[in-house]
PDB file of C-alpha atoms in Angstrom:
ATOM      1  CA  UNK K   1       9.507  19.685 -10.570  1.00  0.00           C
ATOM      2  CA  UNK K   2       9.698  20.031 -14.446  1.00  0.00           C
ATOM      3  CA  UNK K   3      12.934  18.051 -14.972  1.00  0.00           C
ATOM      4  CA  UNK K   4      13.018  14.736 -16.686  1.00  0.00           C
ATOM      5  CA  UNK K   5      12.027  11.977 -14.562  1.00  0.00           C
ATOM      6  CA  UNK K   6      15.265   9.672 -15.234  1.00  0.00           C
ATOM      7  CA  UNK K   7      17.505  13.043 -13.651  1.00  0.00           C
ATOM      8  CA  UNK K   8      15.552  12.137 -10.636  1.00  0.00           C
ATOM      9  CA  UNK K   9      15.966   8.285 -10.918  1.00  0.00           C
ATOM     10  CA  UNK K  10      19.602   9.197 -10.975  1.00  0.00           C
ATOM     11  CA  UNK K  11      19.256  11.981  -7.415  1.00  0.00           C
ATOM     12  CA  UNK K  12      17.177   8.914  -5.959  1.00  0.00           C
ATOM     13  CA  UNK K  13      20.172   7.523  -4.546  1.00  0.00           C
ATOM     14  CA  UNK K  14      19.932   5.208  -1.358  1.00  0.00           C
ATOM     15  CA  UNK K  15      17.758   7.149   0.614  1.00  0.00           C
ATOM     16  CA  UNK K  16      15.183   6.509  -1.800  1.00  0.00           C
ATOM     17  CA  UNK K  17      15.655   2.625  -2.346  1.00  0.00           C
ATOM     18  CA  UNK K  18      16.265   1.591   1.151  1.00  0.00           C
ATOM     19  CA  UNK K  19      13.026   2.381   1.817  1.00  0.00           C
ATOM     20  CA  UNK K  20      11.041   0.216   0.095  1.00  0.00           C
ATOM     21  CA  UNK K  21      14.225  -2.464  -0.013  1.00  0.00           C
ATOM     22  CA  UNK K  22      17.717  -1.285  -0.723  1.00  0.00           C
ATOM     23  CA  UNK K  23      20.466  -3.582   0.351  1.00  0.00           C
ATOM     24  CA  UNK K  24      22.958  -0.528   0.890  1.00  0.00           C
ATOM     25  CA  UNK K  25      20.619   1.194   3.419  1.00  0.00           C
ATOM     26  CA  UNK K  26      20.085  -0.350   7.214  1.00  0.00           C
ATOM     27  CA  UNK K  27      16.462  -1.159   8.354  1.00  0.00           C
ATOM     28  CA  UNK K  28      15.197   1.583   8.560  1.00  0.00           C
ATOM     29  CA  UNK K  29      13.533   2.716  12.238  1.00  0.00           C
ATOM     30  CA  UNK K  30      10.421   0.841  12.756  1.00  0.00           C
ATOM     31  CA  UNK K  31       6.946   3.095  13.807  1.00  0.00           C
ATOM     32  CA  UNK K  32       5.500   3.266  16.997  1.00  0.00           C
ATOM     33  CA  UNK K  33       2.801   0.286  17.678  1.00  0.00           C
ATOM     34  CA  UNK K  34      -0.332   0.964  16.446  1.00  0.00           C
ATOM     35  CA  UNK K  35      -3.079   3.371  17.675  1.00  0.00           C
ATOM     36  CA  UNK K  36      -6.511   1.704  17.897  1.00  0.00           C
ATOM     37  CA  UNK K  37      -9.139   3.868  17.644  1.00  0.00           C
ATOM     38  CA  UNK K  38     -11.278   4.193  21.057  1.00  0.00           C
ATOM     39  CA  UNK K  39     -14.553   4.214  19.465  1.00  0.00           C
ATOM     40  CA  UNK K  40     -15.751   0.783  19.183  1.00  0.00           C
ATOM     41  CA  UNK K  41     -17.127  -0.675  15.973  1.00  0.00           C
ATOM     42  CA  UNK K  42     -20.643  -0.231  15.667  1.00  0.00           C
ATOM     43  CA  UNK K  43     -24.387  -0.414  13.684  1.00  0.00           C
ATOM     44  CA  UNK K  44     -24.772   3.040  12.088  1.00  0.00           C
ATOM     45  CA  UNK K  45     -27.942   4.343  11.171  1.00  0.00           C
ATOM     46  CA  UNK K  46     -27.824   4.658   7.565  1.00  0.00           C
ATOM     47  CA  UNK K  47     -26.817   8.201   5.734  1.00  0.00           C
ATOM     48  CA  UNK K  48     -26.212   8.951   2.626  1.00  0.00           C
ATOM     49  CA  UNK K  49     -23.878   7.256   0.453  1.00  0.00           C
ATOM     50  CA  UNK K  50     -22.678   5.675   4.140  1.00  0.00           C
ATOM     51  CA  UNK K  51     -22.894   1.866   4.507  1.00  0.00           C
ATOM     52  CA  UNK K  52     -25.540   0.552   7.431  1.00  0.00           C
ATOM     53  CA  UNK K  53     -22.304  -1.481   9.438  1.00  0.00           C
ATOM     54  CA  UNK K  54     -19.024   0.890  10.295  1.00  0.00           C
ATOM     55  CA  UNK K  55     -16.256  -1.666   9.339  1.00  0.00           C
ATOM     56  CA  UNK K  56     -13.323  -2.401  11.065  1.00  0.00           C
ATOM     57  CA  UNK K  57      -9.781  -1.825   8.690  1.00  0.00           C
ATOM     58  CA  UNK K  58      -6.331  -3.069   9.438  1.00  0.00           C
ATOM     59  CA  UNK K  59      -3.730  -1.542   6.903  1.00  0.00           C
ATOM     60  CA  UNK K  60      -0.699  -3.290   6.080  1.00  0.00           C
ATOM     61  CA  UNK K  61       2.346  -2.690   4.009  1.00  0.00           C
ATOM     62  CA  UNK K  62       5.774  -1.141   3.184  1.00  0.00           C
ATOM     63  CA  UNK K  63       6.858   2.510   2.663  1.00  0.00           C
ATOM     64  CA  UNK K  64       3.868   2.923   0.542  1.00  0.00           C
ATOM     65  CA  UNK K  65       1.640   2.685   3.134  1.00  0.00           C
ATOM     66  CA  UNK K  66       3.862   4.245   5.563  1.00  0.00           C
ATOM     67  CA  UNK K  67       3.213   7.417   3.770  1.00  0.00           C
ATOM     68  CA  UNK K  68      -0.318   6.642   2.734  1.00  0.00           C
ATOM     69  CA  UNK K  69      -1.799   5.658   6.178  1.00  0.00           C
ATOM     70  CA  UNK K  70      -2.715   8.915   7.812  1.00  0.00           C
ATOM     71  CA  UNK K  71      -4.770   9.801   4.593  1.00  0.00           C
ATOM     72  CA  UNK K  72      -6.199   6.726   4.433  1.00  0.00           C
ATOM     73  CA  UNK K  73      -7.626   6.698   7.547  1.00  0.00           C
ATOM     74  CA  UNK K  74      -9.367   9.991   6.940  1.00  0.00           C
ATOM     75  CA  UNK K  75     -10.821   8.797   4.062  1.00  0.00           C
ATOM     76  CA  UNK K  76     -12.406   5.624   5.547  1.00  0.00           C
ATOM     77  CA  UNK K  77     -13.583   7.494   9.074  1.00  0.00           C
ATOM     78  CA  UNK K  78     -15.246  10.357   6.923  1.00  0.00           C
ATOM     79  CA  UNK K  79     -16.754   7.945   3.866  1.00  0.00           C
ATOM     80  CA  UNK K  80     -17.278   5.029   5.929  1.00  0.00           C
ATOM     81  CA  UNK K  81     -17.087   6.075   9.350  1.00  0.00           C
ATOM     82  CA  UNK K  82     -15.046   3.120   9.919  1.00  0.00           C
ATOM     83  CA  UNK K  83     -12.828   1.889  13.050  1.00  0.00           C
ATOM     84  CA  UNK K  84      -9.087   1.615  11.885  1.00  0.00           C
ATOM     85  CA  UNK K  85      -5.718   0.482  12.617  1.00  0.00           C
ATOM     86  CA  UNK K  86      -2.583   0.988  10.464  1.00  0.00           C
ATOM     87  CA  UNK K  87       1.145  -0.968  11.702  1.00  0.00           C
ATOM     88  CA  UNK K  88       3.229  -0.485   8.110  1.00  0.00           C
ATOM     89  CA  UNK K  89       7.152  -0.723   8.261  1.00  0.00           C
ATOM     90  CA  UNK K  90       8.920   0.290   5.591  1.00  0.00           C
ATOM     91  CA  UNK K  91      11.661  -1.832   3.637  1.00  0.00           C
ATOM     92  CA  UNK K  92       9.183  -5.058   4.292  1.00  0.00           C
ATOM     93  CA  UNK K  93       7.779  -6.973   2.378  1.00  0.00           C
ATOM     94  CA  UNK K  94       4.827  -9.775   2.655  1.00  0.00           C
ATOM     95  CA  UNK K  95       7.260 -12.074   4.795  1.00  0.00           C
ATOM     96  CA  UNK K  96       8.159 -10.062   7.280  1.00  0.00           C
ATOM     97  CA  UNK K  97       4.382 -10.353   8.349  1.00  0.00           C
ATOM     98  CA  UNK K  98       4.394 -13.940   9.141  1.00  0.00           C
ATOM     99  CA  UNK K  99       4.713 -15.504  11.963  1.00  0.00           C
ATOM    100  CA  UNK K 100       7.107 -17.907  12.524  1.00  0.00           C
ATOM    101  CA  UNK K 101       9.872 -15.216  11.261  1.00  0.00           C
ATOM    102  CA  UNK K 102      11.170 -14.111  14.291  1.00  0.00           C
ATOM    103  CA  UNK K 103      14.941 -12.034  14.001  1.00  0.00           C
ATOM    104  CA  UNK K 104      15.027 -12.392  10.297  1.00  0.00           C
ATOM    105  CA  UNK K 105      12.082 -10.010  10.085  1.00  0.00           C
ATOM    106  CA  UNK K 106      11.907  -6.151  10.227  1.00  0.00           C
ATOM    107  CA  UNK K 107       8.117  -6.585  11.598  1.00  0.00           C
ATOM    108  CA  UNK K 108       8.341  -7.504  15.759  1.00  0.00           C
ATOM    109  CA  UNK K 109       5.944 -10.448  16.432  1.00  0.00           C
ATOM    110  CA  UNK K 110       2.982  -7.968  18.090  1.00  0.00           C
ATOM    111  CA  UNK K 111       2.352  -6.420  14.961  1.00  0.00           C
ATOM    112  CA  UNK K 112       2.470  -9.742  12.998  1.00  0.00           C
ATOM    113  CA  UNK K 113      -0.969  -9.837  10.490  1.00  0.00           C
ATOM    114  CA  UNK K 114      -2.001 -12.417  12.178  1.00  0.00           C
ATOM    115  CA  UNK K 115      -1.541 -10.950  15.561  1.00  0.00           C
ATOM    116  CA  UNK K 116      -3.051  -8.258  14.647  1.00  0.00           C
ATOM    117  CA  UNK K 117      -5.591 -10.004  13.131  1.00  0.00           C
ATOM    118  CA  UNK K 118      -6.401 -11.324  16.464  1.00  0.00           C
ATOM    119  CA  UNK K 119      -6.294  -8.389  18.561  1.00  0.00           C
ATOM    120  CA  UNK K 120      -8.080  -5.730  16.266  1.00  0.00           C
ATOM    121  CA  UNK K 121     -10.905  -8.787  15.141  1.00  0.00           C
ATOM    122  CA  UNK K 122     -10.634  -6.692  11.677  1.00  0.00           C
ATOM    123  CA  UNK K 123     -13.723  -6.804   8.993  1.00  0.00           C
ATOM    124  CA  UNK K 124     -11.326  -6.477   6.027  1.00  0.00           C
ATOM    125  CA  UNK K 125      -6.951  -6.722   6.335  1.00  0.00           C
ATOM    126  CA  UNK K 126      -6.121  -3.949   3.327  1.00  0.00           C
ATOM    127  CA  UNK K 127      -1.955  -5.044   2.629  1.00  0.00           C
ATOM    128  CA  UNK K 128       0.040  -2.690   0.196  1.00  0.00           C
ATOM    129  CA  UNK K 129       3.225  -4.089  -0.640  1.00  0.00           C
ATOM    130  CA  UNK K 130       5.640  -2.794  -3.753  1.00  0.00           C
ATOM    131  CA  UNK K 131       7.726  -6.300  -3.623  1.00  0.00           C
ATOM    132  CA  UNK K 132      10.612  -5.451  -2.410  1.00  0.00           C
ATOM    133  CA  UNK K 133      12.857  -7.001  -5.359  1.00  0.00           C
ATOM    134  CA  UNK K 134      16.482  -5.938  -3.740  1.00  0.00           C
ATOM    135  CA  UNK K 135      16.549  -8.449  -1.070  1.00  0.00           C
ATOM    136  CA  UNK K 136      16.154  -5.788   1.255  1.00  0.00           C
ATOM    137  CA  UNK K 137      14.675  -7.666   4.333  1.00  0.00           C
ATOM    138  CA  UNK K 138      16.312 -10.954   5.853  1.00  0.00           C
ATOM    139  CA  UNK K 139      13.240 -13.428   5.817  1.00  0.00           C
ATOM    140  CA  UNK K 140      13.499 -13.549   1.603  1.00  0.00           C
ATOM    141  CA  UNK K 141      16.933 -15.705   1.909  1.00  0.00           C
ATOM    142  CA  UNK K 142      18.810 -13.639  -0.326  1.00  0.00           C
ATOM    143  CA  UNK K 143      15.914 -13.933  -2.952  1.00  0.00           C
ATOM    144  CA  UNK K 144      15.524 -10.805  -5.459  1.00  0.00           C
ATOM    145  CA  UNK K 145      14.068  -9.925  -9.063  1.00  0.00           C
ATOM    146  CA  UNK K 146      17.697  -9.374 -10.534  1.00  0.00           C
ATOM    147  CA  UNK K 147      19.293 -12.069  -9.694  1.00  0.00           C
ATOM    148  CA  UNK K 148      16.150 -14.557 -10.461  1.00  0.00           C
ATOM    149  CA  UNK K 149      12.699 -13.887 -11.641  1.00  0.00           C
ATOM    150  CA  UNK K 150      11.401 -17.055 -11.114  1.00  0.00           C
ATOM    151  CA  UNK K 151      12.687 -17.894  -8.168  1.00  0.00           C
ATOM    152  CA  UNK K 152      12.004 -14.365  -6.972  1.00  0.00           C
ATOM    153  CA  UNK K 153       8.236 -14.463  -8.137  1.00  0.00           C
ATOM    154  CA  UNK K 154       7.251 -18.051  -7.010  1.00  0.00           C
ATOM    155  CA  UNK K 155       8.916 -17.408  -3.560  1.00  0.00           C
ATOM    156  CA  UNK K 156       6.641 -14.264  -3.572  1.00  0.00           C
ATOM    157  CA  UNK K 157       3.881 -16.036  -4.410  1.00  0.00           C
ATOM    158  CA  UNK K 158       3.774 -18.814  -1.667  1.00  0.00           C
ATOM    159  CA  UNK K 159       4.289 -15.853   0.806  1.00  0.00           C
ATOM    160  CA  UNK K 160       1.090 -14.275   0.049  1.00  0.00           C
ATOM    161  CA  UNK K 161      -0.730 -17.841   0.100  1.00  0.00           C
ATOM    162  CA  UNK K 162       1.375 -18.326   3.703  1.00  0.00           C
ATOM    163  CA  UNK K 163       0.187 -14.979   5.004  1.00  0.00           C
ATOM    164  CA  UNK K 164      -3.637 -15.061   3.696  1.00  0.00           C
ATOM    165  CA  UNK K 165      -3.398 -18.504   5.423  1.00  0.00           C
ATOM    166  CA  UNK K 166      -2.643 -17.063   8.583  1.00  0.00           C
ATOM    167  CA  UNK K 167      -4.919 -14.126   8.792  1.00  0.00           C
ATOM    168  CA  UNK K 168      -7.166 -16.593   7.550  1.00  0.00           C
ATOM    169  CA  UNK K 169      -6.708 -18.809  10.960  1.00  0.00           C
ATOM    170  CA  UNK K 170      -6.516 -15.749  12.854  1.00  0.00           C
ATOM    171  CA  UNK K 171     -10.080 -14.767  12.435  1.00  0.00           C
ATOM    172  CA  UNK K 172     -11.247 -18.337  13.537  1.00  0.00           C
ATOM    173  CA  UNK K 173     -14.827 -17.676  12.814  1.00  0.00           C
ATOM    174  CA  UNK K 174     -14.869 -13.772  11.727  1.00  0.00           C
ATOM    175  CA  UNK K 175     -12.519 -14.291   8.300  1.00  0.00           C
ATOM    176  CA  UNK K 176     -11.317 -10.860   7.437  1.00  0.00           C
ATOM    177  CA  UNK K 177     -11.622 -10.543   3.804  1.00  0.00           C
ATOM    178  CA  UNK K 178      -8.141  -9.341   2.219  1.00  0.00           C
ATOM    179  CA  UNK K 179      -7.610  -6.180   0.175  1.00  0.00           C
ATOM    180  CA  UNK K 180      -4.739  -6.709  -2.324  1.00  0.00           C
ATOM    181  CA  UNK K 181      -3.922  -3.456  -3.184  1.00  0.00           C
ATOM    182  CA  UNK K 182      -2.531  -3.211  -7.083  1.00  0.00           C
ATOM    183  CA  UNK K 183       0.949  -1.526  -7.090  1.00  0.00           C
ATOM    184  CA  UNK K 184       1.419   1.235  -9.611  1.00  0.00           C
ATOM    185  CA  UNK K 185       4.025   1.531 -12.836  1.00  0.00           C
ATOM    186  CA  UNK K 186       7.746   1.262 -12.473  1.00  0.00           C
ATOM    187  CA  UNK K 187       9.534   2.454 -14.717  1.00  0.00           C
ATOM    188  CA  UNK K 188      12.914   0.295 -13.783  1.00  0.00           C
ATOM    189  CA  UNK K 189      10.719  -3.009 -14.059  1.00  0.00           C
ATOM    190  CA  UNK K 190       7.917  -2.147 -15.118  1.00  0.00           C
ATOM    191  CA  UNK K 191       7.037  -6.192 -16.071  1.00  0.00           C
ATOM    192  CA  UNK K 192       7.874  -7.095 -12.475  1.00  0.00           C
ATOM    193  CA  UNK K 193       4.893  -5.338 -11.194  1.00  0.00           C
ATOM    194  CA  UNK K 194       2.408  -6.467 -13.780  1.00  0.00           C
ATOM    195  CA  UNK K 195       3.361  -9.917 -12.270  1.00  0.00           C
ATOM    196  CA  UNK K 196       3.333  -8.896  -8.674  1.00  0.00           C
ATOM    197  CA  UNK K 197       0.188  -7.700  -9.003  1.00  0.00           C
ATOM    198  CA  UNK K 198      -1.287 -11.003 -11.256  1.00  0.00           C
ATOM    199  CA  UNK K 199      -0.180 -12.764  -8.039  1.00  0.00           C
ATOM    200  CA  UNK K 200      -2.374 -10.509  -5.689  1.00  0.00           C
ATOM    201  CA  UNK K 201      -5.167 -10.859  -7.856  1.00  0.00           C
ATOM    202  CA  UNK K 202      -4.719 -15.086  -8.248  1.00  0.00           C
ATOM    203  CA  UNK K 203      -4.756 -14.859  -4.460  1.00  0.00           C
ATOM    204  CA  UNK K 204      -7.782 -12.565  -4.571  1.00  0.00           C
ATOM    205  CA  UNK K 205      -9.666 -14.889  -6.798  1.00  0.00           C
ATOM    206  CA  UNK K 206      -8.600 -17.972  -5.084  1.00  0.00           C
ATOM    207  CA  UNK K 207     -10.403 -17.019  -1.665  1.00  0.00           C
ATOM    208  CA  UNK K 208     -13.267 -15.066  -2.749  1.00  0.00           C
ATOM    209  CA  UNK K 209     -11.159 -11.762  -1.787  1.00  0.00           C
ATOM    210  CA  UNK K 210     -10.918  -8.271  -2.826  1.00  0.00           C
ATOM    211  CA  UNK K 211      -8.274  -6.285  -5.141  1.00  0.00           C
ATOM    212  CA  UNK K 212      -8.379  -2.693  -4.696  1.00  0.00           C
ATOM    213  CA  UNK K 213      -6.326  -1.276  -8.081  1.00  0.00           C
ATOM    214  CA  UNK K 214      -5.190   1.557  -6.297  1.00  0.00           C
ATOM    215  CA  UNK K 215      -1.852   1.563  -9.304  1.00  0.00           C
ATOM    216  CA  UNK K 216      -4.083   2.223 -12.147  1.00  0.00           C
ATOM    217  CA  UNK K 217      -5.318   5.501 -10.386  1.00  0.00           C
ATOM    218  CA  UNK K 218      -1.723   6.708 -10.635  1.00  0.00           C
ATOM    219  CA  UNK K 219      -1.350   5.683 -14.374  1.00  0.00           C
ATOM    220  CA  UNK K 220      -1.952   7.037 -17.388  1.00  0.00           C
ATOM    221  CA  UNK K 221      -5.641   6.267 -19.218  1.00  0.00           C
ATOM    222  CA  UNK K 222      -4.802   3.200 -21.495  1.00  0.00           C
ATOM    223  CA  UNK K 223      -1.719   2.711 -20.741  1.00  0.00           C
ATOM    224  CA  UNK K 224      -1.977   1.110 -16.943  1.00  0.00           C
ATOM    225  CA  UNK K 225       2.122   0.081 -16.644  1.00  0.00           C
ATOM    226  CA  UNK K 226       3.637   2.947 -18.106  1.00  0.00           C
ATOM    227  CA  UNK K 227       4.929   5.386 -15.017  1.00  0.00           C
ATOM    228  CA  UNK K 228       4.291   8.861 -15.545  1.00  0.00           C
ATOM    229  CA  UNK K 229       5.242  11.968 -13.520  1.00  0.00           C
ATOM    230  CA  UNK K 230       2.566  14.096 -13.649  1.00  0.00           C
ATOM    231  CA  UNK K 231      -1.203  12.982 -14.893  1.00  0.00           C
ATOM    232  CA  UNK K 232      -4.636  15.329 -15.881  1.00  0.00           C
ATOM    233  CA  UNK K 233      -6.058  16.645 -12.693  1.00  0.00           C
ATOM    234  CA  UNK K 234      -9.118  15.635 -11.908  1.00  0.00           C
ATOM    235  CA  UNK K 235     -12.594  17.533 -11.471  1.00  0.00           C
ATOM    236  CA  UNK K 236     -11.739  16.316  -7.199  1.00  0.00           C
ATOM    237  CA  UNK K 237      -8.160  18.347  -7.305  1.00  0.00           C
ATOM    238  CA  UNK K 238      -9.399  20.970  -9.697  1.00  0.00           C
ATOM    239  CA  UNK K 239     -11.630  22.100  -6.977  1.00  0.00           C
ATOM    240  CA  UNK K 240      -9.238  21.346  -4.297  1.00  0.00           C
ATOM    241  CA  UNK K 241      -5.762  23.478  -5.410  1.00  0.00           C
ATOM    242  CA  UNK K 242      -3.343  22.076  -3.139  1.00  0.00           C
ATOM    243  CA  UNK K 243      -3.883  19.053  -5.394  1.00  0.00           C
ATOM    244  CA  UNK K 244      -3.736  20.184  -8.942  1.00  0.00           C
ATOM    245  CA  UNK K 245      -0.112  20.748  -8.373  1.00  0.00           C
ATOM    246  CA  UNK K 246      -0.316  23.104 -11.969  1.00  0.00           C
ATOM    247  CA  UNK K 247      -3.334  24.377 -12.449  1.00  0.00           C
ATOM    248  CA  UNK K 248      -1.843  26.587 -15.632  1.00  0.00           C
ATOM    249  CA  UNK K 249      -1.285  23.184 -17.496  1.00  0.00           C
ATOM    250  CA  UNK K 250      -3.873  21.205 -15.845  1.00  0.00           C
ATOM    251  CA  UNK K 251      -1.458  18.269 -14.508  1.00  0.00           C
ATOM    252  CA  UNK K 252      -0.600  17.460 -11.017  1.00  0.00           C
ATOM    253  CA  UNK K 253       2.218  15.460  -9.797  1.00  0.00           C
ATOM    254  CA  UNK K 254       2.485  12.256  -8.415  1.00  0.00           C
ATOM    255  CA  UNK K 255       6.265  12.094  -7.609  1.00  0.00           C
ATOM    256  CA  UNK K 256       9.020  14.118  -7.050  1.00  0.00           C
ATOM    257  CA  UNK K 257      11.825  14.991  -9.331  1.00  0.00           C
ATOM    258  CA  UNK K 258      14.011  12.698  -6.961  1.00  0.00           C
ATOM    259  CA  UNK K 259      12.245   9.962  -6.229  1.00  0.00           C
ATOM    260  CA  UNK K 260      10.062   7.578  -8.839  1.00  0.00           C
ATOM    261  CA  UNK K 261       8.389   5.463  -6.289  1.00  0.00           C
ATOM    262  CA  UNK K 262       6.838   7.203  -3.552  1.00  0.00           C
ATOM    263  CA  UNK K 263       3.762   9.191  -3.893  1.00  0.00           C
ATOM    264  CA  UNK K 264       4.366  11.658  -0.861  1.00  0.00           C
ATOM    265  CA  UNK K 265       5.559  15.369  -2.511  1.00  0.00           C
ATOM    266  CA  UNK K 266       8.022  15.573   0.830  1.00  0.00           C
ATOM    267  CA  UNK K 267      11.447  14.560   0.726  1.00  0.00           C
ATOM    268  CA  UNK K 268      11.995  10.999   2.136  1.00  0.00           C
ATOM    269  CA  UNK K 269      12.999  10.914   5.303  1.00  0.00           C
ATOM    270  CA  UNK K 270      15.926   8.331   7.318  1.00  0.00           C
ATOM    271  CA  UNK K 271      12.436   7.812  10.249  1.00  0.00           C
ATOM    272  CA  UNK K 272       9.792   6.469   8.235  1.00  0.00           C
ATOM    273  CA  UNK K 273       7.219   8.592   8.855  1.00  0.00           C
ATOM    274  CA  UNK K 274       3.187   9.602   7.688  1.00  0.00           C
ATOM    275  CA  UNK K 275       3.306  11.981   4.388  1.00  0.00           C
ATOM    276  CA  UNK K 276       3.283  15.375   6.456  1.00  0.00           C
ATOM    277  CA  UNK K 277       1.838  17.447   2.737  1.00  0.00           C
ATOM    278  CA  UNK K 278      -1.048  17.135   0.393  1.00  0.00           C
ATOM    279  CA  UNK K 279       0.027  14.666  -2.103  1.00  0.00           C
ATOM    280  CA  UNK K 280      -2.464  13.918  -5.135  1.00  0.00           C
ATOM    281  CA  UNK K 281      -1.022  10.470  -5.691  1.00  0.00           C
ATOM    282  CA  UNK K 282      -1.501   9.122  -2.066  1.00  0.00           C
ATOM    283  CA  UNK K 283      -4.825  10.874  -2.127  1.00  0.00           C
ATOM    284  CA  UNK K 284      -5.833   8.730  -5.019  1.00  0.00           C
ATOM    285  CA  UNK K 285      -4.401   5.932  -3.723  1.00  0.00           C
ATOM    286  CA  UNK K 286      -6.302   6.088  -0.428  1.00  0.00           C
ATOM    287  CA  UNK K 287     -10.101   6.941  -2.403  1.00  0.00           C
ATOM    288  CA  UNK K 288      -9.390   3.908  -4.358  1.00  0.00           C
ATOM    289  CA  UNK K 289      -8.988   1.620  -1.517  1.00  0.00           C
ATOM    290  CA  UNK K 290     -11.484   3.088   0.632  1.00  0.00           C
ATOM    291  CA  UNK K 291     -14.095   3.040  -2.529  1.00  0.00           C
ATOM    292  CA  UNK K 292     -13.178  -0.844  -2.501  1.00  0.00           C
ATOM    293  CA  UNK K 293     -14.400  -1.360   0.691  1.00  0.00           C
ATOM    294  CA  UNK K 294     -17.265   0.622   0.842  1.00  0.00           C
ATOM    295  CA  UNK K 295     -18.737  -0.927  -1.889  1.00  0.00           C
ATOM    296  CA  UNK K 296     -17.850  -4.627  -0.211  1.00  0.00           C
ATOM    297  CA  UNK K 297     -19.427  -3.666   2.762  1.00  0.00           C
ATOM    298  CA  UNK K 298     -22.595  -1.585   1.195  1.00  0.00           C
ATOM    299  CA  UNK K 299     -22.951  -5.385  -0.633  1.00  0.00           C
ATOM    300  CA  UNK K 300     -25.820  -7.587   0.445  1.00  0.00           C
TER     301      UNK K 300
END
């Protein structure tokens, strides 16, 4: 995995960009509906470093979280012994989660947030979305970052107001607080996701929600929007081989060679599908969020 990472910008070629929102790719297959844990939700008696109430998480998103949910999950059922739910399609983006979409969505009206919202009765909605600037999925109208930034940005904007609204009304009386998770560098645009991400946090500020900054864990120190393929391993994946990637040099890697915007070390994959192999960048990802929410809920 030592070769430049532009070569594997280049190799990326559809596969890559269709799924988080490539034009020249079909929608991808969408995932089974989602598992909800049997267990119900409950009042844990208090252990170490584990909050007194076992939250309730729905998880949200594109590819990212396609291939971040699995680990995810782990991380909030062992930390926070909480009761989850994850429904991400890849090649979406935040519109394809509203109601009121119908065919011009890639998300099918059960697994709607706000349907979701109402059937899972979530303590906190965690939504991971990359932006999907290539027009990719029907319900933007044609709308992407190249052909209008603007346009693209404010359109993008009022979806994440429309969609807060609606989990927002979904919870009636049990408001879900929102986790807008901060997307990581990009090296093609890299000033398209500082601005994606200033609108999750305006939104997060607005209603008193929560911003998980899940991107700066896979960027360099002091220099949070420049995209890097490997970064420092830490004391965590040090310990843990399988996720200092090379040990001899102390760095791990966070992509492939052929593919600058997924996290998951396994070739991408036509069926969207759970990262099947260790992957430091998803596992960073994941401890991020699920640090997020444990300190909201450990909170008074």
């Amino acid at each position: 995995m030592g070769r430049p990472w532009m070569v594997g910008v280049l190799l990326a070629g559809a596969v890559l960009l269709g799924a988080c929102g490539d034009p020249a790719s079909g929608p991808e297959t969408a995932p089974p509906a989602p598992a909800v844990p049997e267990t119900p939700a409950t009042t844990q008696q208090r252990a170490p470093g584990v909050p007194v109430r076992a939250p309730t998480v729905l998880y949200l998103g594109d590819s990212l979280a396609m291939e971040n949910q699995k680990v995810l999950g782990e991380e909030l059922r062992r930390d926070l012994r909480a009761r989850y739910t994850s429904a991400p399609y890849s090649g979406t983006t935040l519109c394809d989660y509203l109601e009121g979409t119908g065919m011009r969505s890639l998300v099918p009206d059960p697994d709607k947030a706000a349907a979701l919202v109402r059937s899972v009765r979530p303590d906190f909605v965690v939504l991971q979305f990359w932006g999907n600037a290539w027009d990719y999925t029907p319900c933007m109208d044609g709308i992407s970052y190249d052909a209008s930034r603007d346009r693209y940005l404010e359109r993008y904007a009022a979806d994440a107001r429309r969609l807060a609204e609606q989990i927002d009304a979904a919870g009636r009386d049990r408001r879900p607080r929102i986790v807008w998770v901060l997307q990581g560098p990009d090296p093609m645009t890299p000033d398209r996701v500082r601005r994606v991400n200033a609108v999750y946090e305006d939104r997060a500020k607005a209603a008193g929600d929560l911003v998980a900054d899940a991107g700066g864990a896979v960027s360099p120190a002091g220099a949070r929007y420049t995209w890097t393929q490997y970064l420092p391993c830490t004391a965590y994946e040090r310990a843990h081989p399988d996720y200092c990637t090379q040990p001899a040099g102390d760095r791990t890697a966070l992509h492939r060679d052929d593919d600058y915007l997924h996290f998951c070390l396994a070739p991408t994959t036509s069926t969207p599908r759970p990262c099947p192999v260790r992957s430091p960048g998803i596992l960073r990802i994941a401890r991020e969020i699920t640090r997020v929410i444990g300190e909201a809920v450990r909170s008074p």
